mmCIF file with all atom_site columns, C-alpha atoms in Angstrom:
data_model
loop_
_atom_site.group_PDB
_atom_site.id
_atom_site.type_symbol
_atom_site.label_atom_id
_atom_site.label_alt_id
_atom_site.label_comp_id
_atom_site.label_asym_id
_atom_site.label_entity_id
_atom_site.label_seq_id
_atom_site.pdbx_PDB_ins_code
_atom_site.Cartn_x
_atom_site.Cartn_y
_atom_site.Cartn_z
_atom_site.occupancy
_atom_site.B_iso_or_equiv
_atom_site.pdbx_formal_charge
_atom_site.auth_seq_id
_atom_site.auth_comp_id
_atom_site.auth_asym_id
_atom_site.auth_atom_id
_atom_site.pdbx_PDB_model_num
ATOM 1   C CA . UNK W 1 1   ? -0.502  18.498  30.516  1.00 49.00 ? 2   UNK W CA 1
ATOM 2   C CA . UNK W 1 2   ? -1.516  15.818  27.871  1.00 58.00 ? 3   UNK W CA 1
ATOM 3   C CA . UNK W 1 3   ? -5.231  14.265  28.050  1.00 65.00 ? 4   UNK W CA 1
ATOM 4   C CA . UNK W 1 4   ? -4.057  11.249  25.953  1.00 60.00 ? 5   UNK W CA 1
ATOM 5   C CA . UNK W 1 5   ? -4.282  8.238   27.820  1.00 64.00 ? 6   UNK W CA 1
ATOM 6   C CA . UNK W 1 6   ? -2.714  5.063   26.460  1.00 63.00 ? 7   UNK W CA 1
ATOM 7   C CA . UNK W 1 7   ? 0.428   3.936   24.378  1.00 65.00 ? 8   UNK W CA 1
ATOM 8   C CA . UNK W 1 8   ? 0.321   6.685   21.863  1.00 73.00 ? 9   UNK W CA 1
ATOM 9   C CA . UNK W 1 9   ? 3.857   5.673   20.382  1.00 74.00 ? 10  UNK W CA 1
ATOM 10  C CA . UNK W 1 10  ? 2.600   2.288   19.778  1.00 74.00 ? 11  UNK W CA 1
ATOM 11  C CA . UNK W 1 11  ? -0.636  3.667   18.345  1.00 74.00 ? 12  UNK W CA 1
ATOM 12  C CA . UNK W 1 12  ? 1.337   5.822   15.714  1.00 79.00 ? 13  UNK W CA 1
ATOM 13  C CA . UNK W 1 13  ? 3.889   3.188   15.027  1.00 85.00 ? 14  UNK W CA 1
ATOM 14  C CA . UNK W 1 14  ? 4.270   2.467   11.250  1.00 91.00 ? 15  UNK W CA 1
ATOM 15  C CA . UNK W 1 15  ? 3.824   -1.444  10.557  1.00 90.00 ? 16  UNK W CA 1
ATOM 16  C CA . UNK W 1 16  ? 4.612   -2.856  7.084   1.00 92.00 ? 17  UNK W CA 1
ATOM 17  C CA . UNK W 1 17  ? 2.169   -4.992  5.244   1.00 92.00 ? 18  UNK W CA 1
ATOM 18  C CA . UNK W 1 18  ? 2.742   -7.417  2.641   1.00 93.00 ? 19  UNK W CA 1
ATOM 19  C CA . UNK W 1 19  ? 0.394   -7.711  -0.483  1.00 93.00 ? 20  UNK W CA 1
ATOM 20  C CA . UNK W 1 20  ? 0.830   -10.190 -3.179  1.00 93.00 ? 21  UNK W CA 1
ATOM 21  C CA . UNK W 1 21  ? -0.739  -8.779  -6.108  1.00 93.00 ? 22  UNK W CA 1
ATOM 22  C CA . UNK W 1 22  ? -0.225  -11.797 -8.247  1.00 88.00 ? 23  UNK W CA 1
ATOM 23  C CA . UNK W 1 23  ? -1.924  -14.351 -6.132  1.00 90.00 ? 24  UNK W CA 1
ATOM 24  C CA . UNK W 1 24  ? -4.716  -11.803 -4.939  1.00 88.00 ? 25  UNK W CA 1
ATOM 25  C CA . UNK W 1 25  ? -7.877  -12.514 -6.922  1.00 89.00 ? 26  UNK W CA 1
ATOM 26  C CA . UNK W 1 26  ? -9.098  -8.961  -6.866  1.00 94.00 ? 27  UNK W CA 1
ATOM 27  C CA . UNK W 1 27  ? -8.850  -6.611  -9.851  1.00 95.00 ? 28  UNK W CA 1
ATOM 28  C CA . UNK W 1 28  ? -6.569  -3.601  -10.104 1.00 95.00 ? 29  UNK W CA 1
ATOM 29  C CA . UNK W 1 29  ? -9.179  -1.030  -8.436  1.00 95.00 ? 30  UNK W CA 1
ATOM 30  C CA . UNK W 1 30  ? -10.098 -3.418  -5.490  1.00 95.00 ? 31  UNK W CA 1
ATOM 31  C CA . UNK W 1 31  ? -6.430  -3.991  -4.650  1.00 95.00 ? 32  UNK W CA 1
ATOM 32  C CA . UNK W 1 32  ? -5.430  -0.395  -5.130  1.00 96.00 ? 33  UNK W CA 1
ATOM 33  C CA . UNK W 1 33  ? -8.515  0.762   -2.848  1.00 96.00 ? 34  UNK W CA 1
ATOM 34  C CA . UNK W 1 34  ? -7.321  -1.530  0.094   1.00 95.00 ? 35  UNK W CA 1
ATOM 35  C CA . UNK W 1 35  ? -3.876  -0.216  -0.121  1.00 96.00 ? 36  UNK W CA 1
ATOM 36  C CA . UNK W 1 36  ? -5.063  3.268   -0.176  1.00 97.00 ? 37  UNK W CA 1
ATOM 37  C CA . UNK W 1 37  ? -6.715  2.438   3.116   1.00 96.00 ? 38  UNK W CA 1
ATOM 38  C CA . UNK W 1 38  ? -3.469  1.203   4.657   1.00 95.00 ? 39  UNK W CA 1
ATOM 39  C CA . UNK W 1 39  ? -1.373  3.951   3.557   1.00 96.00 ? 40  UNK W CA 1
ATOM 40  C CA . UNK W 1 40  ? -4.027  6.449   5.157   1.00 96.00 ? 41  UNK W CA 1
ATOM 41  C CA . UNK W 1 41  ? -4.233  4.628   8.268   1.00 93.00 ? 42  UNK W CA 1
ATOM 42  C CA . UNK W 1 42  ? -7.906  3.936   8.356   1.00 94.00 ? 43  UNK W CA 1
ATOM 43  C CA . UNK W 1 43  ? -7.707  0.723   9.781   1.00 90.00 ? 44  UNK W CA 1
ATOM 44  C CA . UNK W 1 44  ? -6.360  2.285   12.772  1.00 89.00 ? 45  UNK W CA 1
ATOM 45  C CA . UNK W 1 45  ? -8.455  3.208   16.037  1.00 87.00 ? 46  UNK W CA 1
ATOM 46  C CA . UNK W 1 46  ? -6.484  6.741   15.937  1.00 88.00 ? 47  UNK W CA 1
ATOM 47  C CA . UNK W 1 47  ? -7.273  7.740   12.260  1.00 91.00 ? 48  UNK W CA 1
ATOM 48  C CA . UNK W 1 48  ? -7.327  11.542  11.824  1.00 90.00 ? 49  UNK W CA 1
ATOM 49  C CA . UNK W 1 49  ? -7.689  12.940  8.406   1.00 91.00 ? 50  UNK W CA 1
ATOM 50  C CA . UNK W 1 50  ? -5.343  15.724  9.199   1.00 90.00 ? 51  UNK W CA 1
ATOM 51  C CA . UNK W 1 51  ? -2.394  13.556  10.377  1.00 89.00 ? 52  UNK W CA 1
ATOM 52  C CA . UNK W 1 52  ? -0.280  11.071  8.765   1.00 91.00 ? 53  UNK W CA 1
ATOM 53  C CA . UNK W 1 53  ? -0.820  8.030   10.803  1.00 91.00 ? 54  UNK W CA 1
ATOM 54  C CA . UNK W 1 54  ? -0.615  5.318   7.833   1.00 94.00 ? 55  UNK W CA 1
ATOM 55  C CA . UNK W 1 55  ? 1.443   2.338   7.291   1.00 94.00 ? 56  UNK W CA 1
ATOM 56  C CA . UNK W 1 56  ? 4.019   1.089   4.905   1.00 96.00 ? 57  UNK W CA 1
ATOM 57  C CA . UNK W 1 57  ? 2.739   -1.245  2.102   1.00 96.00 ? 58  UNK W CA 1
ATOM 58  C CA . UNK W 1 58  ? 5.084   -3.847  0.052   1.00 96.00 ? 59  UNK W CA 1
ATOM 59  C CA . UNK W 1 59  ? 3.285   -4.702  -3.090  1.00 96.00 ? 60  UNK W CA 1
ATOM 60  C CA . UNK W 1 60  ? 4.943   -7.446  -4.979  1.00 95.00 ? 61  UNK W CA 1
ATOM 61  C CA . UNK W 1 61  ? 3.973   -9.584  -8.158  1.00 94.00 ? 62  UNK W CA 1
ATOM 62  C CA . UNK W 1 62  ? 2.788   -6.291  -9.859  1.00 94.00 ? 63  UNK W CA 1
ATOM 63  C CA . UNK W 1 63  ? 3.446   -7.877  -13.286 1.00 93.00 ? 64  UNK W CA 1
ATOM 64  C CA . UNK W 1 64  ? 0.340   -10.013 -12.731 1.00 92.00 ? 65  UNK W CA 1
ATOM 65  C CA . UNK W 1 65  ? -2.153  -7.322  -12.179 1.00 93.00 ? 66  UNK W CA 1
ATOM 66  C CA . UNK W 1 66  ? -5.593  -8.166  -13.041 1.00 93.00 ? 67  UNK W CA 1
ATOM 67  C CA . UNK W 1 67  ? -7.976  -5.858  -15.174 1.00 94.00 ? 68  UNK W CA 1
ATOM 68  C CA . UNK W 1 68  ? -11.537 -6.060  -16.238 1.00 94.00 ? 69  UNK W CA 1
ATOM 69  C CA . UNK W 1 69  ? -12.928 -5.857  -19.862 1.00 95.00 ? 70  UNK W CA 1
ATOM 70  C CA . UNK W 1 70  ? -10.497 -4.133  -22.148 1.00 96.00 ? 71  UNK W CA 1
ATOM 71  C CA . UNK W 1 71  ? -8.728  -1.666  -19.854 1.00 95.00 ? 72  UNK W CA 1
ATOM 72  C CA . UNK W 1 72  ? -5.562  -2.986  -20.434 1.00 94.00 ? 73  UNK W CA 1
ATOM 73  C CA . UNK W 1 73  ? -5.648  -1.695  -24.195 1.00 96.00 ? 74  UNK W CA 1
ATOM 74  C CA . UNK W 1 74  ? -8.064  0.907   -24.153 1.00 97.00 ? 75  UNK W CA 1
ATOM 75  C CA . UNK W 1 75  ? -7.603  2.683   -20.587 1.00 96.00 ? 76  UNK W CA 1
ATOM 76  C CA . UNK W 1 76  ? -5.145  5.969   -21.277 1.00 97.00 ? 77  UNK W CA 1
ATOM 77  C CA . UNK W 1 77  ? -2.572  7.730   -19.023 1.00 96.00 ? 78  UNK W CA 1
ATOM 78  C CA . UNK W 1 78  ? -2.124  11.485  -19.738 1.00 95.00 ? 79  UNK W CA 1
ATOM 79  C CA . UNK W 1 79  ? 0.919   13.399  -18.964 1.00 94.00 ? 80  UNK W CA 1
ATOM 80  C CA . UNK W 1 80  ? 1.423   17.243  -19.643 1.00 94.00 ? 81  UNK W CA 1
ATOM 81  C CA . UNK W 1 81  ? 4.276   19.375  -19.208 1.00 94.00 ? 82  UNK W CA 1
ATOM 82  C CA . UNK W 1 82  ? 2.019   22.642  -19.027 1.00 94.00 ? 83  UNK W CA 1
ATOM 83  C CA . UNK W 1 83  ? 3.851   23.841  -22.407 1.00 95.00 ? 84  UNK W CA 1
ATOM 84  C CA . UNK W 1 84  ? 1.562   24.029  -25.337 1.00 96.00 ? 85  UNK W CA 1
ATOM 85  C CA . UNK W 1 85  ? 1.025   21.010  -27.328 1.00 94.00 ? 86  UNK W CA 1
ATOM 86  C CA . UNK W 1 86  ? 2.773   18.836  -24.897 1.00 95.00 ? 87  UNK W CA 1
ATOM 87  C CA . UNK W 1 87  ? 0.041   16.633  -23.922 1.00 96.00 ? 88  UNK W CA 1
ATOM 88  C CA . UNK W 1 88  ? 1.018   12.942  -24.104 1.00 96.00 ? 89  UNK W CA 1
ATOM 89  C CA . UNK W 1 89  ? -1.310  9.791   -23.875 1.00 96.00 ? 90  UNK W CA 1
ATOM 90  C CA . UNK W 1 90  ? -0.190  6.231   -23.299 1.00 96.00 ? 91  UNK W CA 1
ATOM 91  C CA . UNK W 1 91  ? -2.513  3.037   -22.905 1.00 97.00 ? 92  UNK W CA 1
ATOM 92  C CA . UNK W 1 92  ? -2.075  0.791   -19.858 1.00 96.00 ? 93  UNK W CA 1
ATOM 93  C CA . UNK W 1 93  ? -0.283  -1.844  -22.016 1.00 96.00 ? 94  UNK W CA 1
ATOM 94  C CA . UNK W 1 94  ? 2.421   0.715   -23.275 1.00 97.00 ? 95  UNK W CA 1
ATOM 95  C CA . UNK W 1 95  ? 2.571   1.665   -19.491 1.00 95.00 ? 96  UNK W CA 1
ATOM 96  C CA . UNK W 1 96  ? 3.151   -2.014  -18.637 1.00 95.00 ? 97  UNK W CA 1
ATOM 97  C CA . UNK W 1 97  ? 5.859   -2.457  -21.126 1.00 96.00 ? 98  UNK W CA 1
ATOM 98  C CA . UNK W 1 98  ? 7.666   0.732   -20.427 1.00 96.00 ? 99  UNK W CA 1
ATOM 99  C CA . UNK W 1 99  ? 7.515   1.008   -16.554 1.00 95.00 ? 100 UNK W CA 1
ATOM 100 C CA . UNK W 1 100 ? 5.945   -2.078  -15.567 1.00 94.00 ? 101 UNK W CA 1
ATOM 101 C CA . UNK W 1 101 ? 2.869   -2.785  -13.444 1.00 94.00 ? 102 UNK W CA 1
ATOM 102 C CA . UNK W 1 102 ? 4.309   -1.328  -10.364 1.00 96.00 ? 103 UNK W CA 1
ATOM 103 C CA . UNK W 1 103 ? 3.758   2.229   -11.932 1.00 96.00 ? 104 UNK W CA 1
ATOM 104 C CA . UNK W 1 104 ? 0.081   1.222   -12.915 1.00 97.00 ? 105 UNK W CA 1
ATOM 105 C CA . UNK W 1 105 ? -0.630  0.361   -9.403  1.00 97.00 ? 106 UNK W CA 1
ATOM 106 C CA . UNK W 1 106 ? 0.997   3.540   -7.901  1.00 98.00 ? 107 UNK W CA 1
ATOM 107 C CA . UNK W 1 107 ? -1.089  5.567   -10.223 1.00 97.00 ? 108 UNK W CA 1
ATOM 108 C CA . UNK W 1 108 ? -4.133  3.617   -9.348  1.00 97.00 ? 109 UNK W CA 1
ATOM 109 C CA . UNK W 1 109 ? -3.507  4.075   -5.539  1.00 98.00 ? 110 UNK W CA 1
ATOM 110 C CA . UNK W 1 110 ? -2.676  7.815   -6.224  1.00 98.00 ? 111 UNK W CA 1
ATOM 111 C CA . UNK W 1 111 ? -5.887  8.442   -7.308  1.00 97.00 ? 112 UNK W CA 1
ATOM 112 C CA . UNK W 1 112 ? -7.748  7.164   -4.571  1.00 97.00 ? 113 UNK W CA 1
ATOM 113 C CA . UNK W 1 113 ? -5.707  8.952   -1.936  1.00 97.00 ? 114 UNK W CA 1
ATOM 114 C CA . UNK W 1 114 ? -7.158  12.156  -0.819  1.00 96.00 ? 115 UNK W CA 1
ATOM 115 C CA . UNK W 1 115 ? -5.675  15.246  -2.751  1.00 97.00 ? 116 UNK W CA 1
ATOM 116 C CA . UNK W 1 116 ? -3.967  17.305  -0.074  1.00 95.00 ? 117 UNK W CA 1
ATOM 117 C CA . UNK W 1 117 ? -0.471  17.768  1.483   1.00 96.00 ? 118 UNK W CA 1
ATOM 118 C CA . UNK W 1 118 ? -0.137  14.348  2.734   1.00 96.00 ? 119 UNK W CA 1
ATOM 119 C CA . UNK W 1 119 ? -0.740  12.610  -0.467  1.00 97.00 ? 120 UNK W CA 1
ATOM 120 C CA . UNK W 1 120 ? 2.903   12.284  -1.805  1.00 97.00 ? 121 UNK W CA 1
ATOM 121 C CA . UNK W 1 121 ? 4.222   11.337  1.789   1.00 97.00 ? 122 UNK W CA 1
ATOM 122 C CA . UNK W 1 122 ? 1.494   8.715   1.929   1.00 97.00 ? 123 UNK W CA 1
ATOM 123 C CA . UNK W 1 123 ? 2.458   7.382   -1.685  1.00 98.00 ? 124 UNK W CA 1
ATOM 124 C CA . UNK W 1 124 ? 5.997   7.269   -0.667  1.00 97.00 ? 125 UNK W CA 1
ATOM 125 C CA . UNK W 1 125 ? 5.285   4.572   1.893   1.00 97.00 ? 126 UNK W CA 1
ATOM 126 C CA . UNK W 1 126 ? 4.280   2.321   -1.077  1.00 97.00 ? 127 UNK W CA 1
ATOM 127 C CA . UNK W 1 127 ? 6.819   0.054   -2.284  1.00 97.00 ? 128 UNK W CA 1
ATOM 128 C CA . UNK W 1 128 ? 6.078   -1.916  -5.755  1.00 97.00 ? 129 UNK W CA 1
ATOM 129 C CA . UNK W 1 129 ? 8.123   -4.679  -7.285  1.00 96.00 ? 130 UNK W CA 1
ATOM 130 C CA . UNK W 1 130 ? 7.652   -6.846  -10.298 1.00 95.00 ? 131 UNK W CA 1
ATOM 131 C CA . UNK W 1 131 ? 8.620   -10.028 -8.743  1.00 92.00 ? 132 UNK W CA 1
ATOM 132 C CA . UNK W 1 132 ? 8.451   -11.326 -5.582  1.00 92.00 ? 133 UNK W CA 1
ATOM 133 C CA . UNK W 1 133 ? 11.701  -10.575 -4.210  1.00 92.00 ? 134 UNK W CA 1
ATOM 134 C CA . UNK W 1 134 ? 12.111  -7.251  -2.260  1.00 92.00 ? 135 UNK W CA 1
ATOM 135 C CA . UNK W 1 135 ? 14.624  -5.825  0.188   1.00 92.00 ? 136 UNK W CA 1
ATOM 136 C CA . UNK W 1 136 ? 12.136  -5.223  2.897   1.00 91.00 ? 137 UNK W CA 1
ATOM 137 C CA . UNK W 1 137 ? 11.590  -8.847  4.223   1.00 89.00 ? 138 UNK W CA 1
ATOM 138 C CA . UNK W 1 138 ? 12.820  -8.083  7.652   1.00 87.00 ? 139 UNK W CA 1
ATOM 139 C CA . UNK W 1 139 ? 10.416  -5.255  8.136   1.00 87.00 ? 140 UNK W CA 1
ATOM 140 C CA . UNK W 1 140 ? 7.233   -7.044  7.236   1.00 85.00 ? 141 UNK W CA 1
ATOM 141 C CA . UNK W 1 141 ? 4.805   -7.740  9.956   1.00 79.00 ? 142 UNK W CA 1
ATOM 142 C CA . UNK W 1 142 ? 1.491   -8.392  8.435   1.00 71.00 ? 143 UNK W CA 1
ATOM 143 C CA . UNK W 1 143 ? 0.920   -10.636 5.031   1.00 71.00 ? 144 UNK W CA 1
ATOM 144 C CA . UNK W 1 144 ? -2.571  -9.166  4.109   1.00 64.00 ? 145 UNK W CA 1
ATOM 145 C CA . UNK W 1 145 ? -4.452  -9.243  7.298   1.00 63.00 ? 146 UNK W CA 1
ATOM 146 C CA . UNK W 1 146 ? -2.519  -11.855 9.081   1.00 66.00 ? 147 UNK W CA 1
ATOM 147 C CA . UNK W 1 147 ? 0.052   -11.039 11.899  1.00 66.00 ? 148 UNK W CA 1
ATOM 148 C CA . UNK W 1 148 ? 3.399   -12.630 11.264  1.00 64.00 ? 149 UNK W CA 1
ATOM 149 C CA . UNK W 1 149 ? 4.764   -11.666 14.616  1.00 63.00 ? 150 UNK W CA 1
ATOM 150 C CA . UNK W 1 150 ? 2.027   -13.363 16.853  1.00 65.00 ? 151 UNK W CA 1
ATOM 151 C CA . UNK W 1 151 ? 3.256   -16.760 15.531  1.00 67.00 ? 152 UNK W CA 1
ATOM 152 C CA . UNK W 1 152 ? 6.890   -16.390 16.579  1.00 67.00 ? 153 UNK W CA 1
ATOM 153 C CA . UNK W 1 153 ? 8.244   -18.637 19.397  1.00 74.00 ? 154 UNK W CA 1
ATOM 154 C CA . UNK W 1 154 ? 9.557   -15.732 21.483  1.00 71.00 ? 155 UNK W CA 1
ATOM 155 C CA . UNK W 1 155 ? 6.185   -13.902 21.184  1.00 68.00 ? 156 UNK W CA 1
ATOM 156 C CA . UNK W 1 156 ? 4.348   -17.046 22.243  1.00 74.00 ? 157 UNK W CA 1
ATOM 157 C CA . UNK W 1 157 ? 6.504   -17.123 25.228  1.00 78.00 ? 158 UNK W CA 1
ATOM 158 C CA . UNK W 1 158 ? 6.018   -13.849 26.209  1.00 74.00 ? 159 UNK W CA 1
ATOM 159 C CA . UNK W 1 159 ? 2.598   -14.081 26.041  1.00 72.00 ? 160 UNK W CA 1
ATOM 160 C CA . UNK W 1 160 ? 2.442   -17.143 28.079  1.00 78.00 ? 161 UNK W CA 1
ATOM 161 C CA . UNK W 1 161 ? 4.403   -15.101 30.572  1.00 80.00 ? 162 UNK W CA 1
ATOM 162 C CA . UNK W 1 162 ? 2.107   -12.090 30.583  1.00 75.00 ? 163 UNK W CA 1
ATOM 163 C CA . UNK W 1 163 ? -0.924  -14.666 30.630  1.00 72.00 ? 164 UNK W CA 1
ATOM 164 C CA . UNK W 1 164 ? -2.418  -13.052 27.457  1.00 60.00 ? 165 UNK W CA 1
ATOM 165 C CA . UNK W 1 165 ? -3.718  -14.811 24.779  1.00 56.00 ? 166 UNK W CA 1
ATOM 166 C CA . UNK W 1 166 ? -2.810  -13.949 21.034  1.00 52.00 ? 167 UNK W CA 1
#
């Protein structure tokens, strides 16, 4: 018999968060760390390091990522194919030109996720876009920490019928 009390299916459901990197005043590392927390599910009361209970994150406006100092021109990203002499380096500026700001943000978030079997699954739930348009508009439930569904008229009516305050 299960010892779990409550609506576990609702607790484990994955919500979609919208992060506008362009209008967010935080730098790359601070935005990436908050995205990593959403992907891991640390904002939920049911968080467990061994289970994947995180949410989806849609990051838009990645072409306007903010960095401090001279990181844009001095930070290097390294790749290696495990063959002798195949170490390649690329500056952040070249990375922006070649793959865009979404790849820079993805790599920053990847470095902040735990190094275990769940890392790639969690990272697959991060969707990055250079502009503001994206195909996941119908799925978005939260803009930052603001809930979108709580303001809908149908939900307000359901709350009134159930006599619950939003």
